mmCIF file of C-alpha atoms in Angstrom:
data_model
loop_
_atom_site.group_PDB
_atom_site.id
_atom_site.type_symbol
_atom_site.label_atom_id
_atom_site.label_comp_id
_atom_site.label_asym_id
_atom_site.label_seq_id
_atom_site.Cartn_x
_atom_site.Cartn_y
_atom_site.Cartn_z
ATOM 1 C CA UNK A 1 8.283 -9.338 10.256
ATOM 2 C CA UNK A 2 8.201 -6.057 12.184
ATOM 3 C CA UNK A 3 5.030 -4.642 10.636
ATOM 4 C CA UNK A 4 3.196 -7.864 11.537
ATOM 5 C CA UNK A 5 4.285 -7.553 15.158
ATOM 6 C CA UNK A 6 3.087 -3.951 15.245
ATOM 7 C CA UNK A 7 -0.232 -5.056 13.720
ATOM 8 C CA UNK A 8 -0.586 -7.795 16.358
ATOM 9 C CA UNK A 9 0.071 -5.326 19.158
ATOM 10 C CA UNK A 10 -2.545 -2.916 17.802
ATOM 11 C CA UNK A 11 -5.039 -5.734 17.233
ATOM 12 C CA UNK A 12 -4.672 -6.942 20.828
ATOM 13 C CA UNK A 13 -5.252 -3.356 21.932
ATOM 14 C CA UNK A 14 -8.383 -3.065 19.800
ATOM 15 C CA UNK A 15 -9.725 -6.328 21.205
ATOM 16 C CA UNK A 16 -9.014 -5.232 24.778
ATOM 17 C CA UNK A 17 -10.947 -2.030 24.111
ATOM 18 C CA UNK A 18 -13.931 -4.206 23.219
ATOM 19 C CA UNK A 19 -13.555 -6.411 26.264
ATOM 20 C CA UNK A 20 -12.071 -9.354 24.386
ATOM 21 C CA UNK A 21 -8.875 -11.225 25.228
ATOM 22 C CA UNK A 22 -7.279 -13.345 22.473
ATOM 23 C CA UNK A 23 -7.362 -17.070 23.222
ATOM 24 C CA UNK A 24 -3.953 -17.550 21.566
ATOM 25 C CA UNK A 25 -1.222 -15.467 19.917
ATOM 26 C CA UNK A 26 1.189 -17.098 17.455
ATOM 27 C CA UNK A 27 3.910 -15.704 15.201
ATOM 28 C CA UNK A 28 5.641 -16.845 12.019
ATOM 29 C CA UNK A 29 8.378 -15.710 9.662
ATOM 30 C CA UNK A 30 7.739 -14.459 6.160
ATOM 31 C CA UNK A 31 9.874 -17.264 4.680
ATOM 32 C CA UNK A 32 8.014 -20.059 6.540
ATOM 33 C CA UNK A 33 6.209 -22.708 4.508
ATOM 34 C CA UNK A 34 5.305 -25.258 7.192
ATOM 35 C CA UNK A 35 2.858 -23.865 9.726
ATOM 36 C CA UNK A 36 2.025 -27.084 11.571
ATOM 37 C CA UNK A 37 3.047 -25.640 14.953
ATOM 38 C CA UNK A 38 0.945 -22.514 14.475
ATOM 39 C CA UNK A 39 -1.998 -24.468 13.053
ATOM 40 C CA UNK A 40 -2.005 -26.891 15.989
ATOM 41 C CA UNK A 41 -1.927 -24.033 18.497
ATOM 42 C CA UNK A 42 -4.781 -22.231 16.742
ATOM 43 C CA UNK A 43 -6.873 -25.371 16.363
ATOM 44 C CA UNK A 44 -6.439 -26.306 20.032
ATOM 45 C CA UNK A 45 -7.600 -22.820 21.057
ATOM 46 C CA UNK A 46 -10.921 -23.302 19.167
ATOM 47 C CA UNK A 47 -11.247 -19.631 18.135
ATOM 48 C CA UNK A 48 -14.269 -18.043 16.486
ATOM 49 C CA UNK A 49 -12.022 -15.870 14.321
ATOM 50 C CA UNK A 50 -8.373 -15.831 13.303
ATOM 51 C CA UNK A 51 -6.669 -12.503 12.576
ATOM 52 C CA UNK A 52 -3.637 -12.729 10.281
ATOM 53 C CA UNK A 53 -1.030 -10.172 9.265
ATOM 54 C CA UNK A 54 1.879 -10.934 6.968
ATOM 55 C CA UNK A 55 3.148 -11.211 3.429
ATOM 56 C CA UNK A 56 2.656 -13.590 0.539
ATOM 57 C CA UNK A 57 2.960 -16.491 0.028
ATOM 58 C CA UNK A 58 3.138 -17.131 3.782
ATOM 59 C CA UNK A 59 -0.395 -16.005 4.633
ATOM 60 C CA UNK A 60 -1.899 -17.968 1.733
ATOM 61 C CA UNK A 61 -0.085 -21.126 2.852
ATOM 62 C CA UNK A 62 -1.193 -20.573 6.443
ATOM 63 C CA UNK A 63 -4.832 -20.214 5.402
ATOM 64 C CA UNK A 64 -4.624 -23.377 3.283
ATOM 65 C CA UNK A 65 -3.100 -25.343 6.161
ATOM 66 C CA UNK A 66 -5.677 -24.003 8.626
ATOM 67 C CA UNK A 67 -8.526 -25.136 6.386
ATOM 68 C CA UNK A 68 -6.889 -28.506 5.710
ATOM 69 C CA UNK A 69 -6.667 -29.097 9.475
ATOM 70 C CA UNK A 70 -10.389 -28.498 9.879
ATOM 71 C CA UNK A 71 -10.285 -24.955 11.311
ATOM 72 C CA UNK A 72 -13.496 -23.285 10.140
ATOM 73 C CA UNK A 73 -13.153 -20.000 12.053
ATOM 74 C CA UNK A 74 -13.515 -16.795 10.077
ATOM 75 C CA UNK A 75 -10.119 -15.598 8.848
ATOM 76 C CA UNK A 76 -9.667 -11.831 8.660
ATOM 77 C CA UNK A 77 -6.720 -9.478 8.435
ATOM 78 C CA UNK A 78 -4.592 -7.096 6.379
ATOM 79 C CA UNK A 79 -4.279 -9.574 3.535
ATOM 80 C CA UNK A 80 -5.916 -7.512 0.831
ATOM 81 C CA UNK A 81 -2.994 -5.475 -0.537
ATOM 82 C CA UNK A 82 -2.482 -8.025 -3.325
ATOM 83 C CA UNK A 83 -5.857 -9.821 -3.446
ATOM 84 C CA UNK A 84 -5.400 -11.315 -6.914
ATOM 85 C CA UNK A 85 -2.177 -13.029 -5.870
ATOM 86 C CA UNK A 86 -3.712 -14.182 -2.588
ATOM 87 C CA UNK A 87 -6.566 -15.790 -4.493
ATOM 88 C CA UNK A 88 -4.160 -17.561 -6.832
ATOM 89 C CA UNK A 89 -2.032 -18.900 -3.982
ATOM 90 C CA UNK A 90 -4.778 -19.775 -1.480
ATOM 91 C CA UNK A 91 -7.110 -21.378 -4.038
ATOM 92 C CA UNK A 92 -10.384 -22.735 -2.662
ATOM 93 C CA UNK A 93 -9.186 -22.001 0.887
ATOM 94 C CA UNK A 94 -9.706 -18.290 0.211
ATOM 95 C CA UNK A 95 -13.473 -18.756 0.277
ATOM 96 C CA UNK A 96 -15.008 -16.683 3.069
ATOM 97 C CA UNK A 97 -11.768 -14.945 4.061
ATOM 98 C CA UNK A 98 -12.322 -11.303 5.020
ATOM 99 C CA UNK A 99 -9.649 -8.890 3.813
ATOM 100 C CA UNK A 100 -8.933 -5.272 4.633
ATOM 101 C CA UNK A 101 -7.991 -3.291 1.517
ATOM 102 C CA UNK A 102 -7.272 0.390 1.025
ATOM 103 C CA UNK A 103 -8.893 0.638 -2.392
ATOM 104 C CA UNK A 104 -11.557 -1.509 -3.958
ATOM 105 C CA UNK A 105 -13.551 -0.741 -7.139
ATOM 106 C CA UNK A 106 -17.244 -0.470 -6.377
ATOM 107 C CA UNK A 107 -16.740 0.481 -2.744
ATOM 108 C CA UNK A 108 -19.060 3.040 -1.148
ATOM 109 C CA UNK A 109 -17.992 6.546 -2.093
ATOM 110 C CA UNK A 110 -15.841 5.399 -5.008
ATOM 111 C CA UNK A 111 -14.591 8.439 -6.893
ATOM 112 C CA UNK A 112 -15.123 9.200 -10.560
ATOM 113 C CA UNK A 113 -11.333 9.211 -10.849
ATOM 114 C CA UNK A 114 -11.306 5.622 -9.620
ATOM 115 C CA UNK A 115 -13.906 4.573 -12.181
ATOM 116 C CA UNK A 116 -11.995 6.227 -15.016
ATOM 117 C CA UNK A 117 -8.719 4.754 -13.798
ATOM 118 C CA UNK A 118 -10.192 1.260 -13.723
ATOM 119 C CA UNK A 119 -11.510 1.585 -17.270
ATOM 120 C CA UNK A 120 -8.251 3.052 -18.600
ATOM 121 C CA UNK A 121 -6.124 0.451 -16.841
ATOM 122 C CA UNK A 122 -8.104 -2.501 -18.173
ATOM 123 C CA UNK A 123 -8.031 -0.969 -21.660
ATOM 124 C CA UNK A 124 -4.259 -0.439 -21.478
ATOM 125 C CA UNK A 125 -3.124 -3.641 -19.778
ATOM 126 C CA UNK A 126 -5.946 -6.155 -20.271
ATOM 127 C CA UNK A 127 -6.387 -6.905 -16.571
ATOM 128 C CA UNK A 128 -7.769 -5.219 -13.479
ATOM 129 C CA UNK A 129 -5.478 -2.995 -11.394
ATOM 130 C CA UNK A 130 -4.366 -3.872 -7.875
ATOM 131 C CA UNK A 131 -3.964 -1.684 -4.818
ATOM 132 C CA UNK A 132 -0.391 -0.877 -5.801
ATOM 133 C CA UNK A 133 -1.526 0.199 -9.263
ATOM 134 C CA UNK A 134 -3.803 2.711 -7.531
ATOM 135 C CA UNK A 135 -1.054 3.729 -5.098
ATOM 136 C CA UNK A 136 1.338 4.286 -8.003
ATOM 137 C CA UNK A 137 -1.201 6.470 -9.801
ATOM 138 C CA UNK A 138 -2.122 8.572 -6.773
ATOM 139 C CA UNK A 139 1.523 9.009 -5.789
ATOM 140 C CA UNK A 140 2.451 10.465 -9.180
ATOM 141 C CA UNK A 141 -0.622 12.695 -9.089
ATOM 142 C CA UNK A 142 0.254 13.906 -5.582
ATOM 143 C CA UNK A 143 3.689 14.953 -6.863
ATOM 144 C CA UNK A 144 2.062 16.641 -9.874
ATOM 145 C CA UNK A 145 -0.351 18.526 -7.617
ATOM 146 C CA UNK A 146 2.552 19.553 -5.385
ATOM 147 C CA UNK A 147 4.511 20.888 -8.387
ATOM 148 C CA UNK A 148 1.436 22.800 -9.524
ATOM 149 C CA UNK A 149 0.808 24.154 -6.027
ATOM 150 C CA UNK A 150 4.467 25.173 -5.608
ATOM 151 C CA UNK A 151 4.722 26.577 -9.123
ATOM 152 C CA UNK A 152 8.296 25.342 -9.023
ATOM 153 C CA UNK A 153 10.466 22.274 -9.524
ATOM 154 C CA UNK A 154 12.676 23.160 -6.557
ATOM 155 C CA UNK A 155 12.693 20.054 -4.274
ATOM 156 C CA UNK A 156 12.288 22.065 -1.068
ATOM 157 C CA UNK A 157 9.309 23.958 -2.505
ATOM 158 C CA UNK A 158 7.772 20.631 -3.553
ATOM 159 C CA UNK A 159 8.364 19.191 -0.081
ATOM 160 C CA UNK A 160 6.567 22.178 1.451
ATOM 161 C CA UNK A 161 3.698 21.747 -1.004
ATOM 162 C CA UNK A 162 3.402 18.020 -0.246
ATOM 163 C CA UNK A 163 3.293 18.773 3.482
ATOM 164 C CA UNK A 164 0.486 21.286 2.887
ATOM 165 C CA UNK A 165 -1.123 19.647 -0.120
ATOM 166 C CA UNK A 166 -4.576 20.875 -1.025
ATOM 167 C CA UNK A 167 -6.850 17.794 -1.033
ATOM 168 C CA UNK A 168 -7.482 16.360 -4.493
ATOM 169 C CA UNK A 169 -9.710 13.612 -5.812
ATOM 170 C CA UNK A 170 -7.670 10.514 -6.522
ATOM 171 C CA UNK A 171 -8.231 6.833 -7.166
ATOM 172 C CA UNK A 172 -8.095 5.906 -3.482
ATOM 173 C CA UNK A 173 -10.248 8.701 -2.120
ATOM 174 C CA UNK A 174 -12.131 11.953 -2.742
ATOM 175 C CA UNK A 175 -9.837 14.132 -0.605
ATOM 176 C CA UNK A 176 -6.317 12.795 -0.992
ATOM 177 C CA UNK A 177 -3.631 14.669 0.921
ATOM 178 C CA UNK A 178 -0.911 13.959 3.479
ATOM 179 C CA UNK A 179 -1.498 13.936 7.211
ATOM 180 C CA UNK A 180 0.681 15.707 9.764
ATOM 181 C CA UNK A 181 2.662 12.454 9.889
ATOM 182 C CA UNK A 182 3.208 12.788 6.104
ATOM 183 C CA UNK A 183 1.165 9.673 5.316
ATOM 184 C CA UNK A 184 -1.569 9.513 2.685
ATOM 185 C CA UNK A 185 -5.086 9.850 4.037
ATOM 186 C CA UNK A 186 -7.215 6.826 3.152
ATOM 187 C CA UNK A 187 -9.913 4.677 4.697
ATOM 188 C CA UNK A 188 -9.740 0.877 4.596
ATOM 189 C CA UNK A 189 -12.546 -1.152 3.035
ATOM 190 C CA UNK A 190 -13.622 -4.639 4.123
ATOM 191 C CA UNK A 191 -14.088 -7.263 1.403
ATOM 192 C CA UNK A 192 -14.807 -10.980 1.458
ATOM 193 C CA UNK A 193 -13.686 -13.647 -1.007
ATOM 194 C CA UNK A 194 -16.812 -15.290 -2.416
ATOM 195 C CA UNK A 195 -16.788 -17.826 -5.270
ATOM 196 C CA UNK A 196 -13.287 -16.781 -6.261
ATOM 197 C CA UNK A 197 -14.000 -13.051 -6.402
ATOM 198 C CA UNK A 198 -13.903 -10.064 -4.081
ATOM 199 C CA UNK A 199 -17.164 -8.625 -2.806
ATOM 200 C CA UNK A 200 -17.758 -5.676 -0.531
ATOM 201 C CA UNK A 201 -18.651 -6.729 2.977
ATOM 202 C CA UNK A 202 -20.745 -4.228 3.441
ATOM 203 C CA UNK A 203 -10.102 24.414 -15.422
ATOM 204 C CA UNK A 204 -6.818 25.216 -17.372
ATOM 205 C CA UNK A 205 -3.716 25.900 -15.299
ATOM 206 C CA UNK A 206 -0.989 28.504 -15.769
ATOM 207 C CA UNK A 207 1.985 28.240 -13.415
ATOM 208 C CA UNK A 208 3.012 31.491 -11.685
ATOM 209 C CA UNK A 209 6.567 30.551 -12.713
ATOM 210 C CA UNK A 210 7.113 28.810 -16.076
ATOM 211 C CA UNK A 211 7.750 25.102 -15.547
ATOM 212 C CA UNK A 212 10.246 23.172 -17.687
ATOM 213 C CA UNK A 213 8.880 21.012 -20.497
ATOM 214 C CA UNK A 214 10.098 17.933 -18.643
ATOM 215 C CA UNK A 215 10.160 17.400 -14.878
ATOM 216 C CA UNK A 216 12.343 14.502 -13.750
ATOM 217 C CA UNK A 217 10.997 12.268 -11.002
ATOM 218 C CA UNK A 218 13.117 9.338 -9.862
ATOM 219 C CA UNK A 219 11.702 5.933 -8.958
ATOM 220 C CA UNK A 220 13.158 2.768 -7.430
ATOM 221 C CA UNK A 221 10.826 -0.241 -7.450
ATOM 222 C CA UNK A 222 11.108 -4.051 -7.520
ATOM 223 C CA UNK A 223 10.554 -4.627 -11.254
ATOM 224 C CA UNK A 224 12.201 -8.041 -11.022
ATOM 225 C CA UNK A 225 12.636 -10.550 -8.210
ATOM 226 C CA UNK A 226 10.143 -12.157 -5.867
ATOM 227 C CA UNK A 227 7.713 -9.239 -5.526
ATOM 228 C CA UNK A 228 8.074 -7.901 -9.059
ATOM 229 C CA UNK A 229 4.317 -8.321 -9.529
ATOM 230 C CA UNK A 230 3.753 -5.511 -7.006
ATOM 231 C CA UNK A 231 6.379 -3.236 -8.529
ATOM 232 C CA UNK A 232 5.016 -3.762 -12.038
ATOM 233 C CA UNK A 233 1.466 -2.988 -10.889
ATOM 234 C CA UNK A 234 2.725 0.230 -9.284
ATOM 235 C CA UNK A 235 4.663 1.195 -12.420
ATOM 236 C CA UNK A 236 1.585 0.713 -14.594
ATOM 237 C CA UNK A 237 -0.473 2.994 -12.377
ATOM 238 C CA UNK A 238 2.318 5.569 -12.417
ATOM 239 C CA UNK A 239 2.529 5.488 -16.229
ATOM 240 C CA UNK A 240 -1.193 6.207 -16.520
ATOM 241 C CA UNK A 241 -0.804 9.095 -14.069
ATOM 242 C CA UNK A 242 1.966 10.679 -16.154
ATOM 243 C CA UNK A 243 -0.513 11.131 -18.981
ATOM 244 C CA UNK A 244 -3.165 12.696 -16.748
ATOM 245 C CA UNK A 245 -0.642 14.880 -14.892
ATOM 246 C CA UNK A 246 0.344 16.622 -18.147
ATOM 247 C CA UNK A 247 -2.921 18.576 -18.272
ATOM 248 C CA UNK A 248 -2.634 19.344 -14.547
ATOM 249 C CA UNK A 249 0.801 20.892 -15.127
ATOM 250 C CA UNK A 250 -0.121 23.021 -18.111
ATOM 251 C CA UNK A 251 1.609 20.790 -20.647
ATOM 252 C CA UNK A 252 4.759 19.982 -18.682
ATOM 253 C CA UNK A 253 5.555 16.266 -18.625
ATOM 254 C CA UNK A 254 6.642 14.238 -15.630
ATOM 255 C CA UNK A 255 9.494 12.006 -16.791
ATOM 256 C CA UNK A 256 9.751 9.026 -14.449
ATOM 257 C CA UNK A 257 13.264 7.618 -14.212
ATOM 258 C CA UNK A 258 12.273 4.020 -13.418
ATOM 259 C CA UNK A 259 15.035 1.921 -11.829
ATOM 260 C CA UNK A 260 14.778 -1.712 -10.770
ATOM 261 C CA UNK A 261 15.964 -2.554 -7.256
ATOM 262 C CA UNK A 262 14.859 -6.225 -7.496
ATOM 263 C CA UNK A 263 13.708 -5.876 -3.854
ATOM 264 C CA UNK A 264 17.364 -5.701 -2.777
ATOM 265 C CA UNK A 265 18.492 -3.131 -0.195
ATOM 266 C CA UNK A 266 21.929 -2.559 -1.716
ATOM 267 C CA UNK A 267 20.517 -1.986 -5.212
ATOM 268 C CA UNK A 268 17.943 0.450 -3.876
ATOM 269 C CA UNK A 269 20.738 2.479 -2.280
ATOM 270 C CA UNK A 270 22.642 2.454 -5.592
ATOM 271 C CA UNK A 271 19.478 3.562 -7.421
ATOM 272 C CA UNK A 272 18.872 6.477 -5.073
ATOM 273 C CA UNK A 273 22.473 7.615 -5.370
ATOM 274 C CA UNK A 274 22.277 7.527 -9.178
ATOM 275 C CA UNK A 275 18.884 9.226 -9.268
ATOM 276 C CA UNK A 276 20.365 12.141 -7.327
ATOM 277 C CA UNK A 277 22.712 12.718 -10.261
ATOM 278 C CA UNK A 278 19.758 13.708 -12.461
ATOM 279 C CA UNK A 279 18.603 16.449 -10.045
ATOM 280 C CA UNK A 280 15.098 15.037 -9.562
ATOM 281 C CA UNK A 281 12.176 17.115 -8.368
ATOM 282 C CA UNK A 282 11.091 14.147 -6.246
ATOM 283 C CA UNK A 283 11.502 10.377 -5.886
ATOM 284 C CA UNK A 284 8.816 7.692 -5.726
ATOM 285 C CA UNK A 285 9.618 4.453 -3.915
ATOM 286 C CA UNK A 286 10.916 2.123 -2.678
ATOM 287 C CA UNK A 287 8.703 -0.774 -1.608
ATOM 288 C CA UNK A 288 9.378 -2.654 1.633
ATOM 289 C CA UNK A 289 10.122 -1.182 5.040
ATOM 290 C CA UNK A 290 13.681 -2.501 5.381
ATOM 291 C CA UNK A 291 14.661 -1.384 1.881
ATOM 292 C CA UNK A 292 12.964 1.979 2.361
ATOM 293 C CA UNK A 293 14.713 2.580 5.687
ATOM 294 C CA UNK A 294 18.064 2.085 3.925
ATOM 295 C CA UNK A 295 17.407 4.236 0.834
ATOM 296 C CA UNK A 296 15.193 7.062 2.082
ATOM 297 C CA UNK A 297 17.908 8.746 4.194
ATOM 298 C CA UNK A 298 19.685 9.510 0.891
ATOM 299 C CA UNK A 299 16.716 11.577 -0.243
ATOM 300 C CA UNK A 300 16.470 13.247 3.165
ATOM 301 C CA UNK A 301 20.163 14.158 3.219
ATOM 302 C CA UNK A 302 19.883 15.643 -0.290
ATOM 303 C CA UNK A 303 16.693 17.568 0.583
ATOM 304 C CA UNK A 304 14.695 15.817 -2.145
ATOM 305 C CA UNK A 305 11.127 14.766 -1.301
ATOM 306 C CA UNK A 306 10.625 11.008 -1.482
ATOM 307 C CA UNK A 307 7.236 9.302 -1.390
ATOM 308 C CA UNK A 308 7.611 5.660 -0.397
ATOM 309 C CA UNK A 309 4.991 3.112 -1.439
ATOM 310 C CA UNK A 310 5.525 1.303 1.865
ATOM 311 C CA UNK A 311 3.251 1.639 4.862
ATOM 312 C CA UNK A 312 4.908 3.974 7.395
ATOM 313 C CA UNK A 313 4.335 1.650 10.362
ATOM 314 C CA UNK A 314 8.077 1.167 10.985
ATOM 315 C CA UNK A 315 8.761 4.872 11.435
ATOM 316 C CA UNK A 316 9.763 5.610 7.845
ATOM 317 C CA UNK A 317 8.400 9.153 7.882
ATOM 318 C CA UNK A 318 10.391 9.776 11.066
ATOM 319 C CA UNK A 319 13.543 9.725 8.900
ATOM 320 C CA UNK A 320 12.900 13.382 8.150
ATOM 321 C CA UNK A 321 10.634 16.080 6.835
ATOM 322 C CA UNK A 322 11.312 15.190 3.180
ATOM 323 C CA UNK A 323 9.898 11.664 3.574
ATOM 324 C CA UNK A 324 6.236 10.882 2.786
ATOM 325 C CA UNK A 325 4.226 7.665 2.485
ATOM 326 C CA UNK A 326 1.475 6.960 -0.031
ATOM 327 C CA UNK A 327 -0.240 4.628 2.427
ATOM 328 C CA UNK A 328 -1.865 5.258 5.797
ATOM 329 C CA UNK A 329 -0.584 3.746 9.028
ATOM 330 C CA UNK A 330 -1.979 0.253 8.420
ATOM 331 C CA UNK A 331 -1.194 -1.076 11.877
ATOM 332 C CA UNK A 332 -3.276 1.758 13.358
ATOM 333 C CA UNK A 333 -6.231 1.588 10.967
ATOM 334 C CA UNK A 334 -6.265 -2.082 9.964
ATOM 335 C CA UNK A 335 -7.086 -3.800 13.285
ATOM 336 C CA UNK A 336 -10.065 -1.550 14.026
ATOM 337 C CA UNK A 337 -11.307 -1.912 10.464
ATOM 338 C CA UNK A 338 -11.035 -5.683 10.733
ATOM 339 C CA UNK A 339 -13.138 -5.805 13.885
ATOM 340 C CA UNK A 340 -15.653 -3.332 12.476
ATOM 341 C CA UNK A 341 -15.975 -5.572 9.414
ATOM 342 C CA UNK A 342 -16.850 -8.560 11.574
ATOM 343 C CA UNK A 343 -19.341 -6.489 13.567
ATOM 344 C CA UNK A 344 -20.976 -5.239 10.348
ATOM 345 C CA UNK A 345 -21.214 -8.783 9.000
ATOM 346 C CA UNK A 346 -22.698 -10.080 12.238
ATOM 347 C CA UNK A 347 -19.761 -12.481 12.679
ATOM 348 C CA UNK A 348 -18.438 -13.487 16.086
ATOM 349 C CA UNK A 349 -14.849 -13.050 17.166
ATOM 350 C CA UNK A 350 -15.206 -14.019 20.832
ATOM 351 C CA UNK A 351 -16.910 -16.956 22.524
ATOM 352 C CA UNK A 352 -19.380 -16.063 25.270
ATOM 353 C CA UNK A 353 -18.205 -16.911 28.783
#
């Protein structure tokens, strides 16, 4: 799991900068279910804290097996992108686990947009949104703001607007925009699982050029398959954003051409090819670094801006100037945030000599 290896490398660097050397480093594959080798190595090392990076259900199973073996060290890592699912899969073992998330209702500095989004989402879908619901919403709104700023539905003009997007208040932050690396600006928040719930650890617009009544935006997401729960959460957030973007665009409607890639690389490529036939103003998706690396070059070669919902840690935005990411560089921000969370909580992550 390449992103996990990048995260580990950055975490080791963060620890070294604080004068701490890890007592043990172990790796696993996303498809693993038996972590006895890793658990034994961790237990024998007697750590004060265990930092984990990976996907579900692997990380939930690893936490359960660590606790079952008697490891009581604080567990912390980038495991908060799908907290609801982690809680369901880890069960009682989730108690006390510290997660790093990139949006959390009730966090310090939460925007009014976030509060409204939370209320609207619960009213519409009967459950609380996840990170990817928020990412879906903010991604659609970033495209809407770019169309407004460009005053055009020309893909190149929209790309230029995205690259120089005027900061706007979104769900995930008060000044959303894209960095020079074309990744969404956001600050991670530390949360801890306590008693089965997450707690914090600490004017009208007129386009200079008339816009069409409908603006087509393509989308390829896993709406079925093993991570459909993430794709569906993202789609829900995007659907709410379409409604709010209408006022932003002076009555023009973003029409999202949702296509299911079932988290399959080949289908994502097919989806992107077919989306190009509708002359989209932009594309949102895919999810997953390997799938994104296969499909995004199609958008780049057609000079259509694409905003992936994957973290850009594997060089996705290096594909070309038309490629953006709705998430920050998690491997760069996550490790430092994890250590800062432990410092803020007064928790130890190194044994004194």
